[in-house]
Every structure is written in C-alpha cells, then in structure tokens.
Short mmCIF file of C-alpha atoms in Angstrom, two decimals:
data_model
loop_
_atom_site.label_atom_id
_atom_site.label_comp_id
_atom_site.label_asym_id
_atom_site.label_seq_id
_atom_site.Cartn_x
_atom_site.Cartn_y
_atom_site.Cartn_z
CA MET A 273 5.67 19.65 -7.90
CA HIS A 274 7.07 17.14 -10.17
CA ARG A 275 8.28 14.96 -7.22
CA LYS A 276 4.84 14.99 -5.82
CA LEU A 277 3.52 13.63 -9.23
CA ILE A 278 5.36 10.38 -9.15
CA PRO A 279 3.39 8.67 -6.23
CA LEU A 280 0.24 9.96 -7.82
CA ALA A 281 1.07 8.36 -11.27
CA LEU A 282 1.64 5.16 -9.40
CA ARG A 283 -1.55 5.46 -7.52
CA VAL A 284 -4.30 6.44 -10.04
CA SER A 285 -3.68 3.63 -12.42
CA THR A 286 -4.17 0.80 -9.85
CA ASP A 287 -7.31 2.74 -8.47
CA PHE A 288 -8.80 2.34 -11.81
CA ILE A 289 -8.08 -1.19 -12.45
CA ALA A 290 -8.99 -2.23 -8.93
CA ALA A 291 -12.38 -0.63 -9.06
CA MET A 292 -13.05 -2.46 -12.24
CA GLY A 293 -11.80 -5.86 -11.01
CA VAL A 294 -13.80 -5.54 -7.76
CA ALA A 295 -17.00 -4.71 -9.57
CA THR A 296 -16.62 -7.55 -12.09
CA VAL A 297 -16.13 -9.97 -9.17
CA ILE A 298 -19.19 -8.56 -7.53
CA GLY A 299 -21.15 -8.97 -10.72
CA TYR A 300 -19.79 -12.32 -11.41
CA SER A 301 -20.67 -13.75 -7.90
CA LEU A 302 -24.07 -12.12 -7.96
CA ASP A 303 -24.84 -13.94 -11.19
CA GLY A 304 -23.94 -17.13 -9.47
CA TYR A 305 -26.53 -16.55 -6.73
CA LEU A 306 -29.29 -15.11 -8.76
CA GLN A 307 -28.91 -17.17 -11.85
CA THR A 308 -28.92 -14.13 -14.08
CA ARG A 309 -25.70 -14.81 -16.16
CA PRO A 310 -24.41 -12.64 -17.88
CA TRP A 311 -26.31 -9.62 -16.86
CA GLY A 312 -24.82 -8.95 -13.36
CA MET A 313 -21.40 -9.03 -14.72
CA VAL A 314 -22.12 -6.81 -17.53
CA ILE A 315 -23.83 -4.15 -15.46
CA PHE A 316 -21.33 -4.30 -12.70
CA THR A 317 -18.35 -3.98 -15.09
CA VAL A 318 -19.90 -0.76 -16.45
CA LEU A 319 -20.48 0.47 -12.91
CA GLY A 320 -16.84 -0.47 -12.07
CA ILE A 321 -15.41 1.50 -14.96
CA MET A 322 -17.34 4.48 -13.68
CA ALA A 323 -16.11 3.90 -10.11
CA GLY A 324 -12.62 3.70 -11.57
CA GLY A 325 -13.07 6.97 -13.28
CA LEU A 326 -14.37 8.46 -9.98
CA ASN A 327 -11.35 7.05 -8.21
CA VAL A 328 -8.95 8.75 -10.69
CA TYR A 329 -10.83 12.02 -10.53
CA ARG A 330 -10.76 11.87 -6.62
CA GLY A 331 -7.00 11.17 -6.57
CA LEU A 332 -6.22 14.06 -8.84
CA THR A 333 -8.48 16.64 -7.17
CA THR A 334 -7.40 15.67 -3.55
CA LEU A 335 -3.81 16.39 -4.54
CA GLN A 336 -4.67 19.81 -6.17
CA HIS A 337 -6.76 20.76 -3.11
CA LYS A 338 -3.99 19.86 -0.67
CA ASP A 339 -1.48 21.74 -2.75
CA ARG A 340 -3.53 24.81 -2.53
CA ASP A 341 -3.67 24.42 1.28
CA ASP A 342 -0.06 24.53 1.41
CA GLY A 343 0.18 27.66 -0.55
CA MET B 232 18.00 -20.59 -16.29
CA VAL B 233 17.07 -19.76 -12.72
CA ASP B 234 13.43 -19.68 -11.93
CA PRO B 235 12.71 -15.88 -11.26
CA LEU B 236 9.80 -16.78 -8.90
CA HIS B 237 11.82 -19.29 -6.82
CA GLN B 238 12.75 -16.46 -4.30
CA PHE B 239 9.15 -15.98 -3.31
CA GLU B 240 8.73 -19.52 -2.07
CA ILE B 241 7.84 -20.13 1.58
CA HIS B 242 9.89 -22.68 3.49
CA THR B 243 8.89 -23.91 6.92
CA LEU B 244 11.67 -23.25 9.52
CA ILE B 245 10.03 -24.47 12.69
CA PRO B 246 6.88 -26.50 12.21
CA LEU B 247 4.14 -25.46 14.62
CA ARG B 248 0.55 -26.51 14.90
CA LEU B 249 -2.20 -24.94 16.87
CA LEU B 250 -5.81 -26.13 17.14
CA GLY B 251 -5.35 -27.89 13.76
CA TYR B 252 -3.96 -24.91 11.95
CA ASP B 253 -0.50 -24.70 10.48
CA ILE B 254 1.20 -21.88 12.24
CA SER B 255 4.76 -22.89 11.43
CA PHE B 256 7.56 -20.28 11.60
CA THR B 257 8.50 -19.68 7.98
CA ASN B 258 11.20 -17.58 6.25
CA ALA B 259 8.52 -15.04 5.76
CA SER B 260 7.94 -14.94 9.54
CA LEU B 261 11.61 -14.65 10.06
CA ALA B 262 11.77 -11.66 7.69
CA MET B 263 8.89 -9.95 9.66
CA ALA B 264 10.35 -10.68 12.84
CA LEU B 265 13.75 -9.29 11.65
CA THR B 266 11.88 -6.06 10.30
CA THR B 267 10.20 -5.78 13.65
CA LEU B 268 13.50 -6.11 15.52
CA ILE B 269 15.37 -3.64 13.31
CA VAL B 270 12.62 -1.00 13.65
CA MET B 271 12.41 -1.47 17.47
CA GLY B 272 16.13 -1.57 17.80
CA VAL B 273 16.71 1.61 15.77
CA LEU B 274 14.00 3.48 17.56
CA THR B 275 15.22 2.44 21.07
CA LEU B 276 18.81 3.18 20.30
CA SER B 277 17.85 6.58 18.87
CA LEU B 278 16.40 7.53 22.28
CA ASN B 279 19.78 7.01 23.96
CA VAL B 280 20.48 10.65 24.09
CA ARG B 281 22.42 12.47 26.80
CA TYR B 282 21.30 15.88 27.84
CA GLN B 283 21.29 18.33 24.87
CA ASN B 284 23.35 16.37 22.46
CA PRO B 285 21.20 14.75 19.84
CA THR B 286 22.95 11.86 18.07
CA ARG B 287 22.81 11.38 14.19
CA LEU B 288 20.67 8.48 14.72
CA TYR B 289 18.24 10.53 16.77
CA VAL B 290 18.00 13.23 14.16
CA ALA B 291 17.38 10.65 11.44
CA VAL B 292 14.62 9.10 13.45
CA GLU B 293 13.12 12.43 14.31
CA SER B 294 12.99 13.45 10.67
CA LEU B 295 11.12 10.26 9.89
CA PHE B 296 8.70 10.97 12.75
CA HIS B 297 8.15 14.47 11.35
CA PHE B 298 7.73 13.09 7.78
CA VAL B 299 4.80 10.90 8.90
CA GLY B 300 3.53 13.49 11.41
CA ASP B 301 3.35 16.17 8.54
CA MET B 302 1.73 13.76 6.22
CA LEU B 303 -0.93 13.06 8.82
CA LYS B 304 -1.37 16.84 9.71
CA THR B 305 -1.83 17.73 6.03
CA TYR B 306 -4.14 15.00 5.06
CA VAL B 307 -6.21 14.57 8.20
CA GLY B 308 -5.66 17.44 10.45
CA ARG B 309 -5.44 17.73 14.14
CA ALA B 310 -8.12 15.19 14.84
CA GLY B 311 -6.08 12.50 13.12
CA TRP B 312 -3.10 12.85 15.55
CA VAL B 313 -4.55 9.93 17.82
CA TYR B 314 -3.86 7.51 14.98
CA PHE B 315 -0.12 8.67 14.61
CA PRO B 316 1.28 5.59 16.35
CA TYR B 317 -0.67 3.27 13.99
CA VAL B 318 0.33 5.16 10.90
CA PHE B 319 3.92 5.49 11.92
CA ALA B 320 4.23 1.77 12.72
CA LEU B 321 2.70 0.91 9.50
CA PHE B 322 5.12 3.10 7.56
CA MET B 323 8.17 1.87 9.31
CA PHE B 324 7.08 -1.86 8.99
CA ILE B 325 6.55 -1.54 5.18
CA LEU B 326 9.58 0.53 4.72
CA VAL B 327 12.04 -1.55 6.51
CA GLY B 328 10.44 -4.71 5.27
CA ASN B 329 10.89 -3.49 1.58
CA LEU B 330 14.51 -2.58 2.25
CA VAL B 331 15.18 -5.78 4.13
CA GLY B 332 13.95 -7.56 1.00
CA LEU B 333 16.59 -5.86 -1.16
CA VAL B 334 19.39 -7.48 0.80
CA PRO B 335 20.65 -10.61 -1.05
CA TYR B 336 19.61 -13.82 0.42
CA THR B 337 16.69 -12.39 2.39
CA PHE B 338 12.99 -12.60 1.86
CA THR B 339 10.66 -9.94 0.78
CA PHE B 340 7.47 -10.48 2.85
CA THR B 341 5.73 -7.48 0.91
CA SER B 342 5.79 -9.48 -2.22
CA HIS B 343 3.13 -11.80 -0.75
CA ILE B 344 -0.33 -10.67 -1.51
CA ILE B 345 -1.85 -11.92 1.59
CA VAL B 346 0.60 -9.80 3.72
CA THR B 347 -0.15 -6.63 1.76
CA PHE B 348 -3.76 -7.30 1.49
CA GLY B 349 -3.93 -8.19 5.16
CA MET B 350 -2.31 -4.73 5.91
CA ALA B 351 -4.77 -2.99 3.51
CA ALA B 352 -7.83 -4.78 4.92
CA LEU B 353 -6.74 -3.59 8.37
CA VAL B 354 -6.43 -0.08 7.16
CA PHE B 355 -10.00 -0.43 5.42
CA ILE B 356 -11.79 -2.03 8.35
CA GLY B 357 -10.08 0.25 10.75
CA ALA B 358 -11.00 3.49 8.84
CA THR B 359 -14.62 2.17 8.53
CA ALA B 360 -14.89 1.50 12.22
CA VAL B 361 -13.48 4.81 12.98
CA GLY B 362 -16.04 6.49 10.68
CA MET B 363 -18.95 4.63 12.16
CA ALA B 364 -17.85 5.34 15.67
CA ARG B 365 -17.53 9.00 15.05
CA HIS B 366 -20.55 9.63 12.88
CA GLY B 367 -22.80 6.66 13.32
CA LEU B 368 -25.30 6.17 10.54
CA ARG B 369 -24.34 9.69 9.11
CA PHE B 370 -21.21 7.99 7.81
CA LEU B 371 -23.26 6.45 5.07
CA ARG B 372 -23.53 9.93 3.69
CA LEU B 373 -20.11 9.15 2.20
CA PHE B 374 -21.95 7.13 -0.54
CA PHE B 375 -24.47 9.84 -1.27
CA PRO B 376 -23.26 13.28 -0.57
CA GLU B 377 -25.72 16.05 0.29
CA GLY B 378 -26.97 18.45 -2.52
CA ILE B 379 -27.16 15.78 -5.16
CA PRO B 380 -30.48 15.31 -6.85
CA LEU B 381 -32.27 12.18 -5.82
CA PHE B 382 -32.77 10.77 -9.34
CA VAL B 383 -29.11 9.91 -9.68
CA ALA B 384 -29.02 7.89 -6.57
CA PRO B 385 -29.58 4.45 -8.18
CA LEU B 386 -26.50 5.12 -10.33
CA LEU B 387 -24.33 7.10 -7.78
CA VAL B 388 -24.73 4.88 -4.79
CA PRO B 389 -23.46 1.65 -6.33
CA VAL B 390 -20.73 3.42 -8.04
CA GLU B 391 -19.61 4.99 -4.74
CA ILE B 392 -19.91 1.62 -2.89
CA ILE B 393 -17.64 -0.04 -5.61
CA SER B 394 -15.34 2.82 -5.36
CA TYR B 395 -15.09 2.35 -1.64
CA LEU B 396 -14.67 -1.45 -1.64
CA SER B 397 -11.89 -1.00 -4.25
CA ARG B 398 -9.66 0.77 -1.95
CA PRO B 399 -8.15 -2.07 0.02
CA VAL B 400 -7.67 -4.08 -3.22
CA SER B 401 -5.77 -1.39 -4.99
CA LEU B 402 -3.88 -0.49 -1.84
CA GLY B 403 -2.83 -4.13 -1.35
CA VAL B 404 -2.21 -5.04 -5.02
CA ARG B 405 -0.23 -1.98 -5.77
CA LEU B 406 2.45 -2.74 -2.98
CA PHE B 407 2.55 -6.45 -3.84
CA ALA B 408 2.88 -5.95 -7.64
CA ASN B 409 5.58 -3.27 -7.41
CA MET B 410 7.71 -5.50 -5.14
CA VAL B 411 7.18 -8.55 -7.17
CA ALA B 412 7.89 -6.97 -10.50
CA GLY B 413 11.13 -5.45 -9.26
CA HIS B 414 12.49 -8.60 -7.73
CA VAL B 415 11.58 -10.84 -10.69
CA MET B 416 13.47 -8.25 -12.85
CA LEU B 417 16.46 -8.49 -10.63
CA LYS B 418 16.39 -12.24 -10.92
CA ILE B 419 15.86 -12.36 -14.69
CA PHE B 420 18.91 -9.85 -15.31
CA ALA B 421 20.92 -12.02 -12.88
CA GLY B 422 19.92 -15.03 -14.87
CA PHE B 423 21.13 -13.31 -18.05
CA ALA B 424 24.45 -12.59 -16.52
CA ALA B 425 25.03 -16.27 -15.39
CA LEU B 426 24.03 -17.53 -18.91
CA ILE B 427 26.36 -15.09 -20.77
CA ALA B 428 29.18 -15.74 -18.43
CA ALA B 429 28.85 -19.40 -19.27
CA SER B 430 28.91 -18.83 -22.99
CA SER B 431 31.94 -17.94 -25.26
CA PHE B 432 31.36 -14.14 -24.91
CA GLY B 433 31.81 -14.26 -21.15
CA VAL B 434 33.06 -10.69 -20.98
CA LEU B 435 29.61 -9.38 -22.01
CA ALA B 436 28.14 -10.55 -18.72
CA VAL B 437 29.19 -7.18 -17.45
CA LEU B 438 26.27 -5.56 -19.22
CA PRO B 439 23.45 -7.38 -17.36
CA VAL B 440 25.44 -6.92 -14.08
CA ALA B 441 25.59 -3.23 -14.74
CA MET B 442 21.87 -3.21 -15.49
CA ASN B 443 21.27 -5.04 -12.22
CA VAL B 444 23.21 -2.35 -10.30
CA LEU B 445 20.82 0.23 -11.90
CA ILE B 446 17.76 -1.70 -11.19
CA ASN B 447 18.80 -2.11 -7.66
CA VAL B 448 19.11 1.61 -7.13
CA PHE B 449 15.72 1.98 -8.81
CA GLU B 450 14.27 -0.73 -6.36
CA VAL B 451 15.39 1.34 -3.39
CA LEU B 452 13.47 4.23 -4.72
CA VAL B 453 10.42 1.95 -5.23
CA ALA B 454 10.66 0.55 -1.86
CA VAL B 455 10.53 3.97 -0.20
CA LEU B 456 8.03 5.37 -2.56
CA GLN B 457 5.62 2.37 -1.98
CA ALA B 458 5.97 2.76 1.72
CA TYR B 459 5.21 6.38 1.25
CA VAL B 460 2.17 5.87 -1.00
CA PHE B 461 0.75 3.15 1.38
CA THR B 462 0.96 5.66 4.34
CA ILE B 463 -0.48 8.61 2.42
CA LEU B 464 -3.39 6.59 1.20
CA THR B 465 -4.05 5.36 4.82
CA CYS B 466 -4.00 9.19 5.84
CA ILE B 467 -6.58 9.90 2.89
CA TYR B 468 -8.93 6.99 4.00
CA LEU B 469 -8.69 8.28 7.66
CA ASN B 470 -9.45 11.68 6.49
CA ASP B 471 -12.61 10.46 4.73
CA ALA B 472 -13.66 8.71 7.84
CA ILE B 473 -12.95 11.53 10.27
CA ASN B 474 -13.78 14.69 8.41
CA LEU B 475 -17.06 13.88 6.70
CA HIS B 476 -17.69 16.34 3.90
#
C-alpha cells in the first residue's frame, strides 16, 4: 500500500498547480481579448483553484476505487 | 563553478533545413535515436528464443510487457487492450530515455519541456479523439455528469473543462520538472566536489561525491517512477475516454 502512495504523492501536487496555472493563463488571455482586465484573471484563478481541488479529489478516489477492485 | 544548466543545452550536430525550417540533427535527436535503438534492439534480441528455453532477457522483457499490460487491464479494462502498443511504446521510450540520460556525458531529452509536453499533448489529443470517436457528442457528458442539478452547471462546467485542460500540462510539467531537478542537483554537488578538491581541505571532497552517489541511486528511482506515473496517467485518461461514467 505504501509503495502505491509514492506515485500518487508525486501526482496530485502537480495536478493542483497545473489546473491553477492553466486557468490563470486562460483568464489572462481572455482579458486581453475582451478588455476586461482584471476580472477574467480573478474569476478564472478561483475556478482554477476549484478545478485543482477536483483534480486532487479525483486522483485520490481513483486509487481507492482501484484498490477495492483488486481486493 | 560549473553552470548546472549547461548540460541541457542543445548543440547542432548535422545542420539540416527543410522548407525553411531548421530540422538539424541535434544532441537531443541523437539521444532519442539512441533510446529508440536500445528499445528496439533489446526487444528484438529478447525474441531470439529457441524452442522451450526462454532466455533471461526474454523473461525480463516479458515481465515489462505484463507490467504495462496489467496496468492497462486494471485501469482501462478489456476495451483498452487495442491501445497496448502505444502505451507500451510510450512507457519504454520514457523509461529508457530517462535511464540513458543518467549515463554521464549523455543527454536527457525528457528534461526539455517541449519533448515532454509534446508527448503529453499527443496523449491528450489521442484520448479526446478516442472518446469522440466512441461516444460522439455524448462524450461531452464528461463535463456535466448525469444526475447533477442544472443550477450548478454554470460553475461545474467551467471547472470541469479547466480540470480537463490541465491534464496535458500537469503530465508534461511533472516529467520535465523531475528530470531537470535531479540533474541540476547532481551537477551542483559535482561542482561542490570540484571546488572543495581545489581548496586546502581537499579530502572533504569525498562528502559531496558520496552525496552524489546517493542522489544518483535516487535518480534511478525517479526515472523509473516518472515513466510509471506517465504511463498510469495515460491509462487513466484513456479510461475516461473509453468508459464514460
């Protein structure tokens, strides 16, 4: 069980940061097109943090689910 | 002090141009070609089995084969078996590429973000195409699962889309960052060793060298683990595309 947790630990942290980064970049570029600085970036960063939380949750539940299947 | 980032520089070995693009054969291309040759060579040699006597190489390659196969079976199921060649090739390429990079004087192509991001983008586009081909527009259900009240849609759909778009980024950045961090660490400790050896306490240079030996062992672990993580995430993304919940 502990051996399986090492790849997981390496995974979820990047998943969280990547979602935040992607969302911030989307928000920033939307601002450029729509001239709505800084609202796009603010809203999308918040959405990105939520998406990051979702990623972490998914990563953890997928592993548990698969473990149960293995028995 | 040696520049720890110098090892990641790209040098042109054979200059080539095609339609105005620079497609020169560089040291990164050489490392990739070497990796491909090693993978192909080992796999071909392992098949050189006479009758009922499997060689050690054959058993080793077979266990790698089962390792990836079991991963695919656990995470995707029977339907994912058609994608085995792709997943296995990806795993072998990253694994051998990471390990080749650990040999002194070679080049680690997985320490370039464009290489890892290219592989991640291929997985992302491939998985999306597979999902679209299998489920058509029903694939978009991935962003709004059934049985969820409609009023959360304006919040849930953007969050799900961002979460989906973040996949190739996290996949590519993770492999890149792990390889770069390890190699920079090795170079920095090697630089310490050189500086201390040149000073009046030259004997103490043993300490950073010993540290480097430990880091090198750790780097082998990271190289294998990152190949494993990349492959397992490929399986998970394929699973999302094939078995729509």
